[in-house]
Coordinates of C-alpha atoms in Angstrom, one line a residue:
X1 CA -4.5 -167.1 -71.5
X2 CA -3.5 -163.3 -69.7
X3 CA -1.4 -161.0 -71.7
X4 CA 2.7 -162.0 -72.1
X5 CA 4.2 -161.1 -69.0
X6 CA 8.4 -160.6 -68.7
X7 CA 10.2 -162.4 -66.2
X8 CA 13.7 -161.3 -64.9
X9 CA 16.6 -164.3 -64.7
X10 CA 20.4 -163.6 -64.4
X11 CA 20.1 -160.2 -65.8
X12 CA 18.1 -160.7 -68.6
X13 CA 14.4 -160.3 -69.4
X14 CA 12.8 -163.2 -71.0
X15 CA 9.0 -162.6 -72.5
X16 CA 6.6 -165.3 -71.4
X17 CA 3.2 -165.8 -73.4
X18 CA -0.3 -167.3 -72.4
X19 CA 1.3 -167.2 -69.1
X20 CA -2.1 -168.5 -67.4
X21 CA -2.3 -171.5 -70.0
X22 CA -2.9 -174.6 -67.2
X23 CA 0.0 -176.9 -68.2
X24 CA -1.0 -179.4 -64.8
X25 CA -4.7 -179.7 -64.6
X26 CA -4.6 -181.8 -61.8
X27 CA -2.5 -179.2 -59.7
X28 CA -3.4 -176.1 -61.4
X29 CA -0.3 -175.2 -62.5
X30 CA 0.3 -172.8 -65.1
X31 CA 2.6 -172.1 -67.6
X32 CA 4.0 -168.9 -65.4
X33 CA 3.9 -171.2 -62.1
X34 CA 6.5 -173.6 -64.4
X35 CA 8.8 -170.7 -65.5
X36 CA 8.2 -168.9 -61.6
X37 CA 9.7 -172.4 -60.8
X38 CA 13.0 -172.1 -63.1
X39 CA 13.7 -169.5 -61.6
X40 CA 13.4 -170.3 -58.1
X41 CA 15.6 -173.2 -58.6
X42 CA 17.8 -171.4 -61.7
X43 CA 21.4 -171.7 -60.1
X44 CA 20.8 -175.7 -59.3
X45 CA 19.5 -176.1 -62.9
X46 CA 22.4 -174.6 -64.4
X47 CA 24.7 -176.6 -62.8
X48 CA 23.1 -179.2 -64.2
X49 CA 23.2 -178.2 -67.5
X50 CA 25.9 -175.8 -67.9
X51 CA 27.7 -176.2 -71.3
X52 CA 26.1 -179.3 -72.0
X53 CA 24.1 -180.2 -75.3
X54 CA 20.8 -180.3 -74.4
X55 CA 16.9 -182.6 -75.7
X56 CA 14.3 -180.5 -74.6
X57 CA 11.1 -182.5 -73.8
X58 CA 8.3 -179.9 -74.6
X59 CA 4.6 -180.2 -73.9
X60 CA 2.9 -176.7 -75.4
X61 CA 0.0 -177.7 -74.3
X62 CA 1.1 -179.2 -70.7
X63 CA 0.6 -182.5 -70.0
X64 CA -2.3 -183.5 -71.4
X65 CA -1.3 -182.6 -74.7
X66 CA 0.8 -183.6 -77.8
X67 CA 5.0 -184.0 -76.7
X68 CA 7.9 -183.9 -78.4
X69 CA 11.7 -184.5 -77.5
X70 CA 13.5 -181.0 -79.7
X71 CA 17.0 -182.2 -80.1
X72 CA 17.8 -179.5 -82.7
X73 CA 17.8 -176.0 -81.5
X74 CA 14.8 -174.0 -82.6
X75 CA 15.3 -171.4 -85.0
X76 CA 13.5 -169.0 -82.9
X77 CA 16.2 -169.5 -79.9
X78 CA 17.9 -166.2 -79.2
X79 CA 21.8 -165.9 -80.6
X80 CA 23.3 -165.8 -76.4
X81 CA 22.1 -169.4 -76.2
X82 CA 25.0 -171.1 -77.8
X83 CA 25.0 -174.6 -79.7
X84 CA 27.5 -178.0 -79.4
X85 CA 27.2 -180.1 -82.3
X86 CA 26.8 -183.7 -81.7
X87 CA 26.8 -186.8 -83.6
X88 CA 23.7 -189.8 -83.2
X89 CA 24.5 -192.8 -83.9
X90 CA 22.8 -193.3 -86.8
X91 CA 25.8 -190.7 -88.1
X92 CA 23.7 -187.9 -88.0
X93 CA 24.8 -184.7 -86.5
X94 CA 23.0 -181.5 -85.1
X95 CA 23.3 -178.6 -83.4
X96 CA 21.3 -178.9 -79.6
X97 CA 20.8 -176.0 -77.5
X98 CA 23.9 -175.7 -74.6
X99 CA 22.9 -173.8 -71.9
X100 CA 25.4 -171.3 -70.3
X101 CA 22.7 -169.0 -68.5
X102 CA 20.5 -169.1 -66.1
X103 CA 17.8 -167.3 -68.0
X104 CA 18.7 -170.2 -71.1
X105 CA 16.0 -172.3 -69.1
X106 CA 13.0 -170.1 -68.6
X107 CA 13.2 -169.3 -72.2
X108 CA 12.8 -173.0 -72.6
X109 CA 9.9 -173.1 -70.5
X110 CA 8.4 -170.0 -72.6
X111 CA 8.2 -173.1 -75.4
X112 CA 6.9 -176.1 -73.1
X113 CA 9.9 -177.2 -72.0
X114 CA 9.2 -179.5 -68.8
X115 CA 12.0 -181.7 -69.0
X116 CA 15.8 -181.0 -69.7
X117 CA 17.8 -183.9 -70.9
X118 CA 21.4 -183.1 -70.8
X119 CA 24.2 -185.3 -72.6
X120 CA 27.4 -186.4 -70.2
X121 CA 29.4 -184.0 -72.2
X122 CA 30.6 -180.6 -72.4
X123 CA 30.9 -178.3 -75.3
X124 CA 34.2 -178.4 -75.7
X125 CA 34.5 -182.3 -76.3
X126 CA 31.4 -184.0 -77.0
X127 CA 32.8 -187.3 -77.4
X128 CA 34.2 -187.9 -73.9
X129 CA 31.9 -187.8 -70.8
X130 CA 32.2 -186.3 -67.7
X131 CA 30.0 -188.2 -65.9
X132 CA 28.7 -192.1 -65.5
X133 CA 25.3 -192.0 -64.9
X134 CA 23.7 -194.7 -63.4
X135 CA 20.2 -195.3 -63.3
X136 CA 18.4 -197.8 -60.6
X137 CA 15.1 -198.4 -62.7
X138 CA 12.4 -200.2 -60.7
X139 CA 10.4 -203.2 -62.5
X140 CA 6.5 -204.4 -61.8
X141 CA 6.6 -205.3 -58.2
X142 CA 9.3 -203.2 -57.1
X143 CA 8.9 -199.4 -55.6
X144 CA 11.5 -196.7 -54.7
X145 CA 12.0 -198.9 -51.6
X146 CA 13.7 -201.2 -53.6
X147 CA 15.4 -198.6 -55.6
X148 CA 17.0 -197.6 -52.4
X149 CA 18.0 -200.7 -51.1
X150 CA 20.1 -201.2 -54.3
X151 CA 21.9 -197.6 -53.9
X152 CA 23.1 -198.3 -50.6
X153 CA 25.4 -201.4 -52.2
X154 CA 25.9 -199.4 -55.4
X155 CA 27.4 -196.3 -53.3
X156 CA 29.7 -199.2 -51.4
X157 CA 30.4 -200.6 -54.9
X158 CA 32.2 -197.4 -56.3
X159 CA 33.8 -196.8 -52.9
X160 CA 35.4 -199.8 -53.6
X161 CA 36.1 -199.8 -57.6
X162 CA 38.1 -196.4 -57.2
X163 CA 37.0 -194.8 -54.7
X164 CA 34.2 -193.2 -56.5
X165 CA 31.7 -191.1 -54.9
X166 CA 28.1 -190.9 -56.6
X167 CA 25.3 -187.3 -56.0
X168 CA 21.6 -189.2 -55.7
X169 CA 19.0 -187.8 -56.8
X170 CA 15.0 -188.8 -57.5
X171 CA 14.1 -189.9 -61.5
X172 CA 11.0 -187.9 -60.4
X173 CA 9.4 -191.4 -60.8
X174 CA 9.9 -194.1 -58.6
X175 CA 13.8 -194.9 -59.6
X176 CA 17.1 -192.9 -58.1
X177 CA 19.8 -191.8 -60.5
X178 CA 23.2 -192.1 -59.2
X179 CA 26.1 -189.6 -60.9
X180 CA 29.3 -189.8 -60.7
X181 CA 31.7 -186.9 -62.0
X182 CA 34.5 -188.1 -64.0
X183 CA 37.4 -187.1 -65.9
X184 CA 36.9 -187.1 -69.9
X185 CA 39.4 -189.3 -70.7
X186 CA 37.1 -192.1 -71.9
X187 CA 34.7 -192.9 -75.0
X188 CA 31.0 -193.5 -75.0
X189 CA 31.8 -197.4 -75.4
X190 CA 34.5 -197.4 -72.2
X191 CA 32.1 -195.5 -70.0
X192 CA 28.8 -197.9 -70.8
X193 CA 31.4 -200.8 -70.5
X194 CA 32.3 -199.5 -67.4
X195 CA 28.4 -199.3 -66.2
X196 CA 28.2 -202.9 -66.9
X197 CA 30.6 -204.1 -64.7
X198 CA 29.2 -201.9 -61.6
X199 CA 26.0 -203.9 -62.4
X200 CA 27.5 -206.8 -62.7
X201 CA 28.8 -206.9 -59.7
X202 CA 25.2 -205.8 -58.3
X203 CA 23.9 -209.0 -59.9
X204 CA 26.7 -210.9 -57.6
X205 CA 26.0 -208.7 -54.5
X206 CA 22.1 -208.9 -54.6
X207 CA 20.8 -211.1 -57.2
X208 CA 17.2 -211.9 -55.8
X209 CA 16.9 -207.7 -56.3
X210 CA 19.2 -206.2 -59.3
X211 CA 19.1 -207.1 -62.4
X212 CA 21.3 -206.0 -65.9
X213 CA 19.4 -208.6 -67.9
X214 CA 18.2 -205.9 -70.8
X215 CA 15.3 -208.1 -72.0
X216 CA 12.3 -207.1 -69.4
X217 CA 11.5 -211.0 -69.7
X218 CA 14.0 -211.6 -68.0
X219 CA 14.2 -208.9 -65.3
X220 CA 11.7 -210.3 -62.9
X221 CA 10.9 -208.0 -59.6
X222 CA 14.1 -206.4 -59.3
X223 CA 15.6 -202.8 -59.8
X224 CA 17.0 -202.9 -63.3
X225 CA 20.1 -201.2 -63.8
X226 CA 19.6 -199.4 -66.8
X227 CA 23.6 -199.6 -68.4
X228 CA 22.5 -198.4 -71.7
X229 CA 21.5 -195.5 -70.7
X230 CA 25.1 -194.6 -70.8
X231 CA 25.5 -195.2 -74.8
X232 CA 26.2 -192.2 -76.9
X233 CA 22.5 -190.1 -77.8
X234 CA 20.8 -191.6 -74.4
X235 CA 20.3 -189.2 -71.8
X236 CA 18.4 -188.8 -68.1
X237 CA 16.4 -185.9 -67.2
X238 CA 18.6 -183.3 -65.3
X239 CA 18.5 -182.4 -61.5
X240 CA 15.5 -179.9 -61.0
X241 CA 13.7 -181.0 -64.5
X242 CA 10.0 -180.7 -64.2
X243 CA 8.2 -184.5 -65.2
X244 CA 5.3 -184.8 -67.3
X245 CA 3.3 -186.6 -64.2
X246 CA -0.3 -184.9 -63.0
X247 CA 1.2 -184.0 -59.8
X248 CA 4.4 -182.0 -61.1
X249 CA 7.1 -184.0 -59.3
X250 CA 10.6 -183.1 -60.0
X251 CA 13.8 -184.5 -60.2
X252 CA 15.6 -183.9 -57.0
X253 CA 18.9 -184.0 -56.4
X254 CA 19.7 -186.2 -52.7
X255 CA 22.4 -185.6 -50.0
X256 CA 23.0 -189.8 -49.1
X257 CA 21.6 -189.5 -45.8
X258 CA 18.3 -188.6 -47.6
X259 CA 17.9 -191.2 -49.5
X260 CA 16.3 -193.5 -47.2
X261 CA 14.0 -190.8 -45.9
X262 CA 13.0 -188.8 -48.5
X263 CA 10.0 -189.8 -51.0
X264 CA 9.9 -189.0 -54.5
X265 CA 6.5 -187.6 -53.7
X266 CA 7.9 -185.1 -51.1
X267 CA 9.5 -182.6 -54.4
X268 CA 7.4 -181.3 -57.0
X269 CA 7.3 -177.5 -58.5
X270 CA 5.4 -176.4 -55.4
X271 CA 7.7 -177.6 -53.0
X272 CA 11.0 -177.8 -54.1
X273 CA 11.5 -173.9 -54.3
X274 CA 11.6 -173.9 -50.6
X275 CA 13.6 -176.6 -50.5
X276 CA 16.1 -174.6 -52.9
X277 CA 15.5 -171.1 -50.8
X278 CA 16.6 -173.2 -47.2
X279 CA 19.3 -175.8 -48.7
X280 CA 20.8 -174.2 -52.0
X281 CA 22.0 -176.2 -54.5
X282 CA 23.1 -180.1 -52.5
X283 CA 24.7 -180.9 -55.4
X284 CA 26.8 -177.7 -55.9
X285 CA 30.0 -179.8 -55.4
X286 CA 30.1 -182.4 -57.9
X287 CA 31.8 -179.9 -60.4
X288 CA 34.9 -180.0 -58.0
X289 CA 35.4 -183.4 -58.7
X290 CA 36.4 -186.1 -61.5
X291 CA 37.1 -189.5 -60.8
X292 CA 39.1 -192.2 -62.5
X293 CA 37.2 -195.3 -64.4
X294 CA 40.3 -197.2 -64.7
X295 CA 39.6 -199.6 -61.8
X296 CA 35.9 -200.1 -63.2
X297 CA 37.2 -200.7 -66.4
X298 CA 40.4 -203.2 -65.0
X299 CA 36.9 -205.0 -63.4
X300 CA 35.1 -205.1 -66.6
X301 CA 38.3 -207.1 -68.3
X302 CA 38.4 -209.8 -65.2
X303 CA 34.7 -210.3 -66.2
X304 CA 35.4 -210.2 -69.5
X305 CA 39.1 -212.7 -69.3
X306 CA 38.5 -214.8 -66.7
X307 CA 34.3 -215.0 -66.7
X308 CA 33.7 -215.0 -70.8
X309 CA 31.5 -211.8 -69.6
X310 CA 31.7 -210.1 -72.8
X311 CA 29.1 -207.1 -74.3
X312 CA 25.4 -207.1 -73.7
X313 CA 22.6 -205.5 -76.5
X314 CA 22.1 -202.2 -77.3
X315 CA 19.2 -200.3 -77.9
X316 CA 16.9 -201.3 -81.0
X317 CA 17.6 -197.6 -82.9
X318 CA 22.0 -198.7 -82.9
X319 CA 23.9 -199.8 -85.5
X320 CA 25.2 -203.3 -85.1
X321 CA 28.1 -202.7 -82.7
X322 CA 31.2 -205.0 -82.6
X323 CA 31.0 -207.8 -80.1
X324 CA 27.6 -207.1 -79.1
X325 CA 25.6 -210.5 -78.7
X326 CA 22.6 -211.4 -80.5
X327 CA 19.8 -208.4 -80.5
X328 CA 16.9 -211.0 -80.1
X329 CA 15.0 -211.7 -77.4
X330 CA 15.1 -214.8 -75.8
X331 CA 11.6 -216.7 -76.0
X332 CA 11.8 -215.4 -79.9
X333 CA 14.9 -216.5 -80.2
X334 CA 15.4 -219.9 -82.4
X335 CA 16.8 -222.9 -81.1
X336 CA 20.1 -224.4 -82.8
X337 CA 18.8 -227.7 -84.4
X338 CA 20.9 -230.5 -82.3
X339 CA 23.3 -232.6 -84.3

């Protein structure tokens, strides 16, 4: 595995162990190749994550191997990485990692960290996001074509709804991920119900290729827009995360004009360092701005008033939430015995 080897990152030293364990067989990468990577593309990360309780998705022994999501900060975690405590659903609470340096993320990596999966918070109020994150998800028999397509009406969608201005960026998989930086004014439940109206009016705009329908019975070959992932606890892997894929593709962050050029395939940890070194950070702007939901929201109660376009289901793991429909999918589903 090679003895420990210390890395320098934003002024501090951070000790990195079995730094030639292969965590990519397929690639060759190492563990030091992963944390050479962090801190190649450190400033983007950060950005990304900055003050933000934080899932770590760990694979100790690279991809191959056992994984975990950590969403309570290890005991072992230095005392400059600070904490937000956060509430689940389920009522639980915990304390998550909240990164606030750059070096926060290559101790991660020292642990198997590939994937960082930041909440839409802040520290300093957990219970309102800052951003509406969208996610274009494609179904069997769709690609990142497809996924593209879709963003092209979704970016004309929040131009229109408020003006809104979404930063693209790959899932790392064959979806696009669409933020948009808002002010935290609104709950969990506004900003989801929110995210259901911009797909709703996707469904109306393209129907043969976007879908919201949450059972994947019902989805068909269409980019599903993925509005739950905006509930309270669910989260999308940050700009410049590693994924757990053979090749090491990343998650990378898309000025619009790329976004119907650029391949998923074309960013991964041996590429995307350059990329950084030439372009910087394309996202660096989004923390200078916060937009306003309430013409998203005034579009979710038309649906809701003068459509009978009320809640959709929730994950399986939620409470019950008021005026959500039935949790059941439909070909299980019993039929009301006729009169």
């Amino acid at each position: 595995m090679g003895d420990a080897v210390e890395l320098e990152v934003g002024g501090r030293t951070v000790r990195l162990s079995s730094p030639d364990k292969v965590f990519f067989p397929e690639r060759g990468f190492t563990k030091l190749d992963l944390a050479r990577y962090y801190v190649s593309v450190a400033p983007g990360i950060l950005r990304a994550l900055r003050d933000r309780p934080t899932t770590l998705e760990r694979y100790p022994d690279g991809v191959g191997g056992e994984w975990f999501y950590q969403k309570r900060a290890p005991k072992s975690m230095p005392d400059w990485i600070p904490t937000a405590h956060i509430t689940f659903p389920s009522g639980r609470s915990a304390d998550e990692m909240c990164p606030t340096e750059e070096a926060a993320v290559v101790w991660a990596a020292q642990y198997g960290t590939l994937t960082f999966h930041p909440w839409p918070v802040r520290a300093v109020d957990v219970d309102h996001p800052d951003e509406l994150r969208i996610d274009l998800d494609p179904q069997p028999g769709t690609d990142y074509d497809d996924a593209v397509r879709a963003a092209g009406e979704l970016r004309a969608v929040l131009e229109e709804f408020g003006g809104l201005r979404g930063w693209p960026k790959t899932s790392g998989g064959r979806g696009l991920h669409v933020f948009v930086p808002i002010e935290p004014r609104w709950t969990f439940t506004q900003v989801r119900r929110a995210a259901i109206a911009v797909g709703r009016e996707m469904e109306r705009r393209m129907p043969e290729h976007v879908t919201i329908k949450w059972w994947k019975e019902e989805r068909g070959r269409r980019i599903f827009l993925d509005y739950n992932q905006t509930a309270r606890d669910r989260t999308i892997a940050s700009a410049y995360s590693v994924r757990p894929r053979p090749h090491a593709p990343v998650s990378a962050p898309l000025r619009w004009e790329e976004v119907g050029v650029a391949h998923p395939r074309d960013f991964d940890l041996a590429t995307m360092p350059a990329r950084f070194a030439e372009l910087g950070d394309v996202h660096a702007d989004m923390d200078d701005h916060a937009y306003s939901l309430d013409a998203l929201l005034e579009l979710a109660r038309r649906d809701e008033h003068d459509h009978g376009l009320g809640d959709l289901p929730y994950p399986p793991e939620y409470p019950k939430m008021p005026g959500e429909p039935t949790r059941v999918q439909p070909s299980r589903a019993r039929r009301t015995p006729s009169d």
